[in-house]
Each structure stands twice: as C-alpha cells, then as structure tokens.
Amino acid sequence: MKNITITLDDKTAAWARVYAAKRNTSVSSLVAEMLQQRMKYDQAMRRFLAKAPVKLNRPRKRYPARDELHDRTRLR
C-alpha cells in the first residue's frame, strides 16, 4: 500500500470524518473505497465503449411504428 497526502478544505474534512465515523471506518479507508469504486466504473465504461455498437433491428426488417412501440392495450 502507498501513503498519499490530500488537501481538503475544513468543511469537507469535517464531513469526511463524520461520514467515516458513522460507518466505523477511517477517512483513509473511505477515500480508498471511493477511488476503487471510481476506478471500477471507469474500467467498465472503457470496456463498454470499446465494443462495437449493436443494431436494434435485423437486416431487411422494418423499424416498429411509433404506435406499435407505445401500444399499452396489453397492459390494461
């Protein structure tokens, strides 16, 4: 593990201490968890964007009409 130093304004630091205390953890662990979540999100987004787009209709088939898409008679 690496130690890093971050600078927070007083209001943010106070909030972080209270938030971490409510979750019975340290500010350091809280920041590490938030960064890990962001890293996972960014990795998932990169994987998603790397994929080729998927066509919504098959070749030579027409798109459904607006009325067909919004037909709610089956739900009544």
C-alpha positions as semicolon CSV with decimal commas, in nm:
position;residue;x (nm);y (nm);z (nm)
1;M;0,000;0,000;0,000
2;K;0,106;0,355;-0,071
3;N;0,051;0,654;0,153
4;I;-0,052;0,978;-0,013
5;T;-0,138;1,320;0,122
6;I;-0,451;1,504;0,012
7;T;-0,562;1,856;0,093
8;L;-0,925;1,924;0,185
9;D;-1,099;2,239;0,294
10;D;-1,215;2,241;0,657
11;K;-1,581;2,176;0,576
12;T;-1,504;1,877;0,352
13;A;-1,258;1,731;0,603
14;A;-1,513;1,762;0,886
15;W;-1,782;1,596;0,672
16;A;-1,542;1,314;0,579
17;R;-1,453;1,247;0,943
18;V;-1,821;1,233;1,046
19;Y;-1,916;1,019;0,743
20;A;-1,631;0,775;0,811
21;A;-1,713;0,759;1,184
22;K;-2,077;0,674;1,109
23;R;-1,952;0,381;0,902
24;N;-1,697;0,277;1,164
25;T;-1,403;0,332;0,928
26;S;-1,123;0,580;0,874
27;V;-1,114;0,870;0,630
28;S;-0,825;0,694;0,460
29;S;-1,031;0,377;0,407
30;L;-1,326;0,585;0,294
31;V;-1,120;0,765;0,030
32;A;-0,961;0,437;-0,082
33;E;-1,304;0,277;-0,123
34;M;-1,438;0,575;-0,320
35;L;-1,136;0,571;-0,550
36;Q;-1,168;0,195;-0,605
37;Q;-1,535;0,237;-0,698
38;R;-1,445;0,514;-0,943
39;M;-1,167;0,301;-1,092
40;K;-1,407;0,007;-1,144
41;Y;-1,663;0,240;-1,303
42;D;-1,404;0,386;-1,541
43;Q;-1,278;0,039;-1,638
44;A;-1,633;-0,083;-1,705
45;M;-1,707;0,228;-1,912
46;R;-1,391;0,175;-2,120
47;R;-1,488;-0,190;-2,182
48;F;-1,840;-0,087;-2,281
49;L;-1,724;0,187;-2,517
50;A;-1,467;-0,045;-2,677
51;K;-1,743;-0,277;-2,800
52;A;-1,896;-0,230;-3,142
53;P;-2,245;-0,080;-3,145
54;V;-2,532;-0,328;-3,170
55;K;-2,804;-0,271;-3,426
56;L;-3,152;-0,275;-3,283
57;N;-3,317;-0,431;-3,586
58;R;-3,223;-0,719;-3,808
59;P;-3,125;-0,654;-4,169
60;R;-3,420;-0,605;-4,408
61;K;-3,670;-0,572;-4,125
62;R;-3,858;-0,250;-4,072
63;Y;-3,846;-0,049;-3,754
64;P;-4,164;-0,070;-3,550
65;A;-4,408;0,217;-3,592
66;R;-4,449;0,464;-3,309
67;D;-4,799;0,335;-3,234
68;E;-4,666;-0,020;-3,207
69;L;-4,398;0,088;-2,963
70;H;-4,641;0,275;-2,741
71;D;-4,931;0,028;-2,758
72;R;-5,044;-0,024;-2,400
73;T;-5,362;-0,223;-2,464
74;R;-5,193;-0,539;-2,340
75;L;-5,122;-0,372;-2,007
76;R;-5,483;-0,278;-1,938
